[in-house]
PDB file of C-alpha atoms in Angstrom:
ATOM      1  CA  MET A 367     -67.268  64.464-251.969  1.00  0.00           C
ATOM      2  CA  ARG A 368     -69.843  64.147-249.215  1.00  0.00           C
ATOM      3  CA  VAL A 369     -71.011  66.314-246.337  1.00  0.00           C
ATOM      4  CA  ALA A 370     -73.441  65.405-243.606  1.00  0.00           C
ATOM      5  CA  LEU A 371     -74.889  66.347-240.278  1.00  0.00           C
ATOM      6  CA  VAL A 372     -75.237  63.213-238.203  1.00  0.00           C
ATOM      7  CA  ASP A 373     -76.958  62.261-234.973  1.00  0.00           C
ATOM      8  CA  ARG A 374     -74.687  59.327-234.226  1.00  0.00           C
ATOM      9  CA  GLU A 375     -71.072  58.690-233.429  1.00  0.00           C
ATOM     10  CA  ILE A 376     -68.672  59.633-236.207  1.00  0.00           C
ATOM     11  CA  ASP A 377     -66.927  56.614-237.665  1.00  0.00           C
ATOM     12  CA  VAL A 378     -63.491  58.037-238.442  1.00  0.00           C
ATOM     13  CA  ALA A 379     -62.063  54.819-239.851  1.00  0.00           C
ATOM     14  CA  GLY A 380     -65.055  54.551-242.119  1.00  0.00           C
ATOM     15  CA  LEU A 381     -64.521  58.071-243.393  1.00  0.00           C
ATOM     16  CA  ILE A 382     -60.871  57.397-244.158  1.00  0.00           C
ATOM     17  CA  ALA A 383     -61.854  54.286-246.066  1.00  0.00           C
ATOM     18  CA  GLU A 384     -64.513  56.268-247.899  1.00  0.00           C
ATOM     19  CA  VAL A 385     -62.115  58.832-249.388  1.00  0.00           C
ATOM     20  CA  SER A 386     -58.977  56.762-249.835  1.00  0.00           C
ATOM     21  CA  ASP A 387     -57.975  54.817-252.882  1.00  0.00           C
ATOM     22  CA  HIS A 388     -54.789  53.691-254.590  1.00  0.00           C
ATOM     23  CA  THR A 389     -54.334  56.983-256.421  1.00  0.00           C
ATOM     24  CA  CYS A 390     -53.993  58.876-253.162  1.00  0.00           C
ATOM     25  CA  GLY A 391     -50.608  59.192-251.497  1.00  0.00           C
ATOM     26  CA  ALA A 392     -52.038  61.268-248.695  1.00  0.00           C
ATOM     27  CA  ALA A 393     -55.076  61.230-246.475  1.00  0.00           C
ATOM     28  CA  THR A 394     -55.488  63.950-243.862  1.00  0.00           C
ATOM     29  CA  VAL A 395     -57.842  63.867-240.919  1.00  0.00           C
ATOM     30  CA  PHE A 396     -59.064  66.674-238.709  1.00  0.00           C
ATOM     31  CA  LEU A 397     -61.155  65.832-235.677  1.00  0.00           C
ATOM     32  CA  GLY A 398     -62.847  68.375-233.466  1.00  0.00           C
ATOM     33  CA  CYS A 399     -63.466  66.985-229.977  1.00  0.00           C
ATOM     34  CA  VAL A 400     -65.241  68.079-226.845  1.00  0.00           C
ATOM     35  CA  ARG A 401     -62.661  69.318-224.380  1.00  0.00           C
ATOM     36  CA  ASP A 402     -62.950  69.743-220.646  1.00  0.00           C
ATOM     37  CA  LEU A 403     -62.128  73.422-220.294  1.00  0.00           C
ATOM     38  CA  ASN A 404     -63.250  76.603-222.029  1.00  0.00           C
ATOM     39  CA  ASP A 405     -62.352  80.092-220.857  1.00  0.00           C
ATOM     40  CA  GLY A 406     -61.384  78.685-217.494  1.00  0.00           C
ATOM     41  CA  ARG A 407     -64.690  76.896-216.953  1.00  0.00           C
ATOM     42  CA  ALA A 408     -64.899  73.145-216.473  1.00  0.00           C
ATOM     43  CA  VAL A 409     -67.030  71.607-219.220  1.00  0.00           C
ATOM     44  CA  ASN A 410     -68.672  68.196-219.071  1.00  0.00           C
ATOM     45  CA  ALA A 411     -70.735  68.224-222.284  1.00  0.00           C
ATOM     46  CA  ILE A 412     -71.636  70.267-225.331  1.00  0.00           C
ATOM     47  CA  GLU A 413     -75.019  70.302-226.983  1.00  0.00           C
ATOM     48  CA  TYR A 414     -74.794  70.944-230.741  1.00  0.00           C
ATOM     49  CA  SER A 415     -77.699  72.216-232.780  1.00  0.00           C
ATOM     50  CA  ALA A 416     -78.027  73.541-236.293  1.00  0.00           C
ATOM     51  CA  TYR A 417     -80.171  75.165-238.881  1.00  0.00           C
ATOM     52  CA  ARG A 418     -79.919  71.875-240.658  1.00  0.00           C
ATOM     53  CA  ALA A 419     -80.884  72.616-244.229  1.00  0.00           C
ATOM     54  CA  MET A 420     -78.730  75.703-244.459  1.00  0.00           C
ATOM     55  CA  ALA A 421     -75.852  74.074-242.618  1.00  0.00           C
ATOM     56  CA  GLU A 422     -75.727  71.222-245.099  1.00  0.00           C
ATOM     57  CA  ARG A 423     -75.962  73.677-247.929  1.00  0.00           C
ATOM     58  CA  GLU A 424     -73.013  75.705-246.600  1.00  0.00           C
ATOM     59  CA  MET A 425     -70.991  72.578-246.009  1.00  0.00           C
ATOM     60  CA  THR A 426     -71.633  71.549-249.585  1.00  0.00           C
ATOM     61  CA  ALA A 427     -70.513  74.987-250.777  1.00  0.00           C
ATOM     62  CA  ILE A 428     -67.299  74.658-248.777  1.00  0.00           C
ATOM     63  CA  ALA A 429     -66.617  71.237-250.254  1.00  0.00           C
ATOM     64  CA  THR A 430     -67.193  72.606-253.748  1.00  0.00           C
ATOM     65  CA  GLU A 431     -64.780  75.473-253.076  1.00  0.00           C
ATOM     66  CA  ILE A 432     -62.188  72.959-251.947  1.00  0.00           C
ATOM     67  CA  GLY A 433     -62.556  71.058-255.191  1.00  0.00           C
ATOM     68  CA  ASP A 434     -62.226  74.236-257.217  1.00  0.00           C
ATOM     69  CA  THR A 435     -59.346  75.702-255.214  1.00  0.00           C
ATOM     70  CA  PHE A 436     -57.221  72.755-254.191  1.00  0.00           C
ATOM     71  CA  GLY A 437     -58.340  70.091-256.623  1.00  0.00           C
ATOM     72  CA  VAL A 438     -59.412  67.870-253.745  1.00  0.00           C
ATOM     73  CA  THR A 439     -62.595  65.999-254.488  1.00  0.00           C
ATOM     74  CA  ARG A 440     -62.029  62.975-252.313  1.00  0.00           C
ATOM     75  CA  LEU A 441     -63.382  64.699-249.241  1.00  0.00           C
ATOM     76  CA  VAL A 442     -65.898  64.015-246.522  1.00  0.00           C
ATOM     77  CA  ILE A 443     -67.085  66.371-243.800  1.00  0.00           C
ATOM     78  CA  GLU A 444     -69.340  65.130-241.015  1.00  0.00           C
ATOM     79  CA  HIS A 445     -70.585  67.216-238.110  1.00  0.00           C
ATOM     80  CA  ARG A 446     -72.388  65.561-235.246  1.00  0.00           C
ATOM     81  CA  LEU A 447     -75.396  67.139-233.524  1.00  0.00           C
ATOM     82  CA  GLY A 448     -76.896  66.441-230.139  1.00  0.00           C
ATOM     83  CA  THR A 449     -75.336  66.258-226.698  1.00  0.00           C
ATOM     84  CA  LEU A 450     -71.742  65.058-226.707  1.00  0.00           C
ATOM     85  CA  GLY A 451     -69.545  64.141-223.792  1.00  0.00           C
ATOM     86  CA  LEU A 452     -65.887  64.850-223.152  1.00  0.00           C
ATOM     87  CA  GLY A 453     -63.645  63.449-225.855  1.00  0.00           C
ATOM     88  CA  ASP A 454     -66.453  62.809-228.281  1.00  0.00           C
ATOM     89  CA  VAL A 455     -65.744  63.748-231.887  1.00  0.00           C
ATOM     90  CA  SER A 456     -68.008  66.592-232.942  1.00  0.00           C
ATOM     91  CA  VAL A 457     -66.658  67.152-236.430  1.00  0.00           C
ATOM     92  CA  ALA A 458     -64.459  65.227-238.831  1.00  0.00           C
ATOM     93  CA  VAL A 459     -62.863  66.378-242.054  1.00  0.00           C
ATOM     94  CA  VAL A 460     -61.080  63.753-244.114  1.00  0.00           C
ATOM     95  CA  ALA A 461     -59.392  64.563-247.389  1.00  0.00           C
ATOM     96  CA  ALA A 462     -57.402  62.386-249.745  1.00  0.00           C
ATOM     97  CA  HIS A 463     -55.253  63.393-252.702  1.00  0.00           C
ATOM     98  CA  PRO A 464     -52.277  62.033-254.607  1.00  0.00           C
ATOM     99  CA  HIS A 465     -50.101  64.570-252.737  1.00  0.00           C
ATOM    100  CA  ARG A 466     -50.091  65.834-249.181  1.00  0.00           C
ATOM    101  CA  ALA A 467     -50.152  69.596-249.706  1.00  0.00           C
ATOM    102  CA  PRO A 468     -53.602  69.811-251.284  1.00  0.00           C
ATOM    103  CA  ALA A 469     -54.972  67.357-248.748  1.00  0.00           C
ATOM    104  CA  LEU A 470     -53.610  69.393-245.844  1.00  0.00           C
ATOM    105  CA  ASP A 471     -54.837  72.660-247.350  1.00  0.00           C
ATOM    106  CA  ALA A 472     -58.267  71.186-247.949  1.00  0.00           C
ATOM    107  CA  ASN A 473     -58.509  70.037-244.386  1.00  0.00           C
ATOM    108  CA  ARG A 474     -57.533  73.385-242.907  1.00  0.00           C
ATOM    109  CA  TYR A 475     -59.785  75.323-245.229  1.00  0.00           C
ATOM    110  CA  ALA A 476     -62.737  73.086-244.469  1.00  0.00           C
ATOM    111  CA  ILE A 477     -62.604  73.437-240.713  1.00  0.00           C
ATOM    112  CA  GLU A 478     -61.883  77.174-240.718  1.00  0.00           C
ATOM    113  CA  GLN A 479     -64.725  77.891-243.109  1.00  0.00           C
ATOM    114  CA  LEU A 480     -67.064  75.558-241.273  1.00  0.00           C
ATOM    115  CA  LYS A 481     -66.463  77.353-238.004  1.00  0.00           C
ATOM    116  CA  ARG A 482     -66.984  80.712-239.641  1.00  0.00           C
ATOM    117  CA  ARG A 483     -69.960  80.086-241.924  1.00  0.00           C
ATOM    118  CA  VAL A 484     -71.962  77.026-241.104  1.00  0.00           C
ATOM    119  CA  PRO A 485     -74.992  77.733-238.893  1.00  0.00           C
ATOM    120  CA  ILE A 486     -74.219  75.363-236.063  1.00  0.00           C
ATOM    121  CA  TRP A 487     -74.293  76.370-232.418  1.00  0.00           C
ATOM    122  CA  LYS A 488     -73.055  74.836-229.235  1.00  0.00           C
ATOM    123  CA  LEU A 489     -74.467  75.064-225.747  1.00  0.00           C
ATOM    124  CA  GLU A 490     -71.804  74.211-223.230  1.00  0.00           C
ATOM    125  CA  HIS A 491     -72.753  72.310-220.105  1.00  0.00           C
ATOM    126  CA  TYR A 492     -70.502  73.124-217.192  1.00  0.00           C
ATOM    127  CA  VAL A 493     -69.564  71.001-214.238  1.00  0.00           C
ATOM    128  CA  ASP A 494     -71.200  73.541-211.927  1.00  0.00           C
ATOM    129  CA  GLY A 495     -74.560  72.847-213.557  1.00  0.00           C
ATOM    130  CA  THR A 496     -74.807  76.027-215.609  1.00  0.00           C
ATOM    131  CA  ARG A 497     -75.082  76.213-219.389  1.00  0.00           C
ATOM    132  CA  GLU A 498     -74.036  78.855-221.841  1.00  0.00           C
ATOM    133  CA  TRP A 499     -74.035  79.407-225.572  1.00  0.00           C
ATOM    134  CA  VAL A 500     -70.551  79.549-227.001  1.00  0.00           C
ATOM    135  CA  ALA A 501     -69.622  82.792-228.711  1.00  0.00           C
ATOM    136  CA  ALA A 502     -68.713  82.908-232.364  1.00  0.00           C
ATOM    137  CA  THR A 503     -65.418  81.387-233.394  1.00  0.00           C
ATOM    138  CA  THR A 504     -63.165  83.995-234.956  1.00  0.00           C
ATOM    139  CA  GLY A 505     -59.647  82.696-234.493  1.00  0.00           C
ATOM    140  CA  SER A 506     -57.783  79.952-236.289  1.00  0.00           C
ATOM    141  CA  GLY A 507     -57.539  77.727-233.272  1.00  0.00           C
ATOM    142  CA  ASN A 508     -53.990  78.481-232.220  1.00  0.00           C
ATOM    143  CA  GLY A 509     -54.591  81.475-230.035  1.00  0.00           C
ATOM    144  CA  ASP A 510     -54.319  84.160-232.679  1.00  0.00           C
ATOM    145  CA  GLN A 511     -57.112  85.824-234.558  1.00  0.00           C
ATOM    146  CA  GLY A 512     -55.895  84.824-237.982  1.00  0.00           C
ATOM    147  CA  THR A 513     -58.077  83.201-240.567  1.00  0.00           C
ATOM    148  CA  VAL A 514     -57.411  80.919-243.470  1.00  0.00           C
ATOM    149  CA  THR A 515     -58.845  81.437-246.900  1.00  0.00           C
ATOM    150  CA  ALA A 516     -58.422  79.702-250.202  1.00  0.00           C
ATOM    151  CA  ASN A 517     -56.028  82.447-251.220  1.00  0.00           C
ATOM    152  CA  ASP A 518     -53.614  82.218-248.338  1.00  0.00           C
ATOM    153  CA  ALA A 519     -53.629  78.527-247.542  1.00  0.00           C
ATOM    154  CA  SER A 520     -50.149  77.106-247.551  1.00  0.00           C
ATOM    155  CA  SER A 521     -48.702  75.221-250.477  1.00  0.00           C
ATOM    156  CA  ALA A 522     -46.066  72.832-249.329  1.00  0.00           C
ATOM    157  CA  VAL A 523     -43.900  70.845-251.718  1.00  0.00           C
ATOM    158  CA  SER A 524     -45.659  67.715-252.826  1.00  0.00           C
ATOM    159  CA  PRO A 525     -44.068  64.328-252.291  1.00  0.00           C
TER     160      PRO A 525
ATOM    161  CA  MET B 168     -93.363  85.312-237.817  1.00  0.00           C
ATOM    162  CA  ALA B 169     -89.826  84.074-237.439  1.00  0.00           C
ATOM    163  CA  LYS B 170     -88.607  82.738-234.150  1.00  0.00           C
ATOM    164  CA  VAL B 171     -85.368  84.396-233.201  1.00  0.00           C
ATOM    165  CA  SER B 172     -83.931  82.099-230.589  1.00  0.00           C
ATOM    166  CA  GLY B 173     -81.342  81.270-233.194  1.00  0.00           C
ATOM    167  CA  LEU B 174     -82.276  77.649-233.214  1.00  0.00           C
ATOM    168  CA  SER B 175     -85.482  77.871-235.123  1.00  0.00           C
ATOM    169  CA  HIS B 176     -86.717  79.356-238.296  1.00  0.00           C
ATOM    170  CA  ASP B 177     -90.064  79.757-239.914  1.00  0.00           C
ATOM    171  CA  ARG B 178     -91.707  81.011-243.029  1.00  0.00           C
ATOM    172  CA  PHE B 179     -93.398  84.318-243.259  1.00  0.00           C
ATOM    173  CA  SER B 180     -97.041  84.013-242.548  1.00  0.00           C
ATOM    174  CA  PRO B 181     -99.201  84.654-245.614  1.00  0.00           C
ATOM    175  CA  GLY B 182    -100.771  87.718-244.053  1.00  0.00           C
ATOM    176  CA  LEU B 183     -97.525  89.508-243.344  1.00  0.00           C
ATOM    177  CA  GLN B 184     -97.002  92.684-245.279  1.00  0.00           C
ATOM    178  CA  LEU B 185     -93.640  92.192-246.926  1.00  0.00           C
ATOM    179  CA  ALA B 186     -91.247  95.011-247.534  1.00  0.00           C
ATOM    180  CA  PRO B 187     -89.234  95.037-250.771  1.00  0.00           C
ATOM    181  CA  SER B 188     -85.991  94.214-249.019  1.00  0.00           C
ATOM    182  CA  LEU B 189     -84.673  93.169-245.654  1.00  0.00           C
ATOM    183  CA  ALA B 190     -83.495  96.725-245.138  1.00  0.00           C
ATOM    184  CA  HIS B 191     -87.120  97.735-244.872  1.00  0.00           C
ATOM    185  CA  CYS B 192     -88.199  94.708-242.929  1.00  0.00           C
ATOM    186  CA  ALA B 193     -88.603  94.646-239.175  1.00  0.00           C
ATOM    187  CA  LEU B 194     -86.171  91.754-239.026  1.00  0.00           C
ATOM    188  CA  ALA B 195     -83.354  94.050-240.044  1.00  0.00           C
ATOM    189  CA  HIS B 196     -83.922  96.683-237.380  1.00  0.00           C
ATOM    190  CA  PRO B 197     -82.235  95.569-234.177  1.00  0.00           C
ATOM    191  CA  SER B 198     -83.913  98.151-232.049  1.00  0.00           C
ATOM    192  CA  ARG B 199     -87.318  96.842-232.988  1.00  0.00           C
ATOM    193  CA  PRO B 200     -88.995  93.440-232.811  1.00  0.00           C
ATOM    194  CA  ILE B 201     -86.081  91.032-232.733  1.00  0.00           C
ATOM    195  CA  HIS B 202     -84.352  91.803-229.514  1.00  0.00           C
ATOM    196  CA  PRO B 203     -87.293  91.808-227.095  1.00  0.00           C
ATOM    197  CA  MET B 204     -88.299  88.354-228.303  1.00  0.00           C
ATOM    198  CA  PRO B 205     -87.135  85.197-226.524  1.00  0.00           C
ATOM    199  CA  GLY B 206     -83.432  84.800-227.152  1.00  0.00           C
ATOM    200  CA  GLY B 207     -83.253  88.122-228.926  1.00  0.00           C
ATOM    201  CA  ASN B 208     -81.129  89.685-226.230  1.00  0.00           C
ATOM    202  CA  ARG B 209     -78.342  87.290-227.162  1.00  0.00           C
ATOM    203  CA  LEU B 210     -78.224  88.432-230.758  1.00  0.00           C
ATOM    204  CA  PRO B 211     -75.614  90.929-231.889  1.00  0.00           C
ATOM    205  CA  PRO B 212     -76.896  94.379-232.859  1.00  0.00           C
ATOM    206  CA  ARG B 213     -76.999  93.444-236.505  1.00  0.00           C
ATOM    207  CA  PRO B 214     -77.335  89.674-236.762  1.00  0.00           C
ATOM    208  CA  LEU B 215     -76.657  87.755-239.925  1.00  0.00           C
ATOM    209  CA  VAL B 216     -79.700  86.944-241.950  1.00  0.00           C
ATOM    210  CA  ALA B 217     -80.410  84.324-244.560  1.00  0.00           C
ATOM    211  CA  ILE B 218     -83.035  84.108-247.239  1.00  0.00           C
ATOM    212  CA  ASN B 219     -83.978  80.669-248.488  1.00  0.00           C
ATOM    213  CA  GLN B 220     -80.982  79.189-246.688  1.00  0.00           C
ATOM    214  CA  GLU B 221     -78.395  81.524-248.205  1.00  0.00           C
ATOM    215  CA  TYR B 222     -76.712  84.392-246.425  1.00  0.00           C
ATOM    216  CA  ALA B 223     -78.269  87.655-247.482  1.00  0.00           C
ATOM    217  CA  THR B 224     -77.590  91.342-247.185  1.00  0.00           C
ATOM    218  CA  LEU B 225     -79.954  94.022-246.065  1.00  0.00           C
ATOM    219  CA  GLN B 226     -80.318  94.959-249.712  1.00  0.00           C
ATOM    220  CA  SER B 227     -81.628  91.539-250.653  1.00  0.00           C
ATOM    221  CA  GLU B 228     -85.073  91.687-252.131  1.00  0.00           C
ATOM    222  CA  LEU B 229     -88.061  89.880-250.720  1.00  0.00           C
ATOM    223  CA  HIS B 230     -90.892  88.810-252.943  1.00  0.00           C
ATOM    224  CA  GLY B 231     -93.049  86.886-250.506  1.00  0.00           C
ATOM    225  CA  GLY B 232     -92.963  83.320-249.319  1.00  0.00           C
ATOM    226  CA  GLU B 233     -89.249  83.311-248.636  1.00  0.00           C
ATOM    227  CA  GLU B 234     -87.766  81.455-245.710  1.00  0.00           C
ATOM    228  CA  VAL B 235     -86.006  84.157-243.684  1.00  0.00           C
ATOM    229  CA  ALA B 236     -83.713  83.211-240.835  1.00  0.00           C
ATOM    230  CA  VAL B 237     -81.916  85.292-238.256  1.00  0.00           C
ATOM    231  CA  ILE B 238     -78.524  83.705-237.675  1.00  0.00           C
ATOM    232  CA  PRO B 239     -76.810  84.180-234.310  1.00  0.00           C
ATOM    233  CA  PRO B 240     -73.005  83.970-234.267  1.00  0.00           C
ATOM    234  CA  VAL B 241     -72.126  80.481-235.420  1.00  0.00           C
ATOM    235  CA  ALA B 242     -69.872  78.239-233.360  1.00  0.00           C
ATOM    236  CA  GLY B 243     -69.614  74.839-234.967  1.00  0.00           C
ATOM    237  CA  GLY B 244     -66.649  72.542-234.730  1.00  0.00           C
TER     238      GLY B 244
END
């Protein structure tokens, strides 16, 4: 298990290699990327900043919870800071496990908790030259306001 | 004392008179020092706070020397 805030490009292939081994039948990857539109406004960059020490501490707590709840210890979470352009990967969660269900649950739990708890902020840069802090993330990323916790994460049938 | 732009934190200065808990500390009263400070107008009425890098409640005790942070709504990812 490893978590990190980084100031460089996230090496997704490297993260997959880091968590995978021959005992794992599944490796799941979540990537958060900078997109070109938010609330109808054209975005051309996002500037990420963090309360670093606490952010890493919270990320470590999330990873520990994932180990305790889903039994997934082959896990890496990296969040990039600094100014990122369109399409850049801002966060990566990679989990590996003998079976897919725990790996998928771990991935979902990690990103939902990260967005809710980890003190990271983003300042959006718009095409029109303005900038604005992004409001807190409360939804689960699919348009609803649902949240995912360790207690309600899905449990699919393992392979 | 603490910067409240949301992007910075600081330690209490040695001369600050500490209250026994955040509930009695100026940091916990939104109508008082936080919001007029730079960036303070972007904080919610009752922002999250952390003591020594852990989320805290207004009942959390302060003993002096703690690192207290005011946490604006987070938006990572």
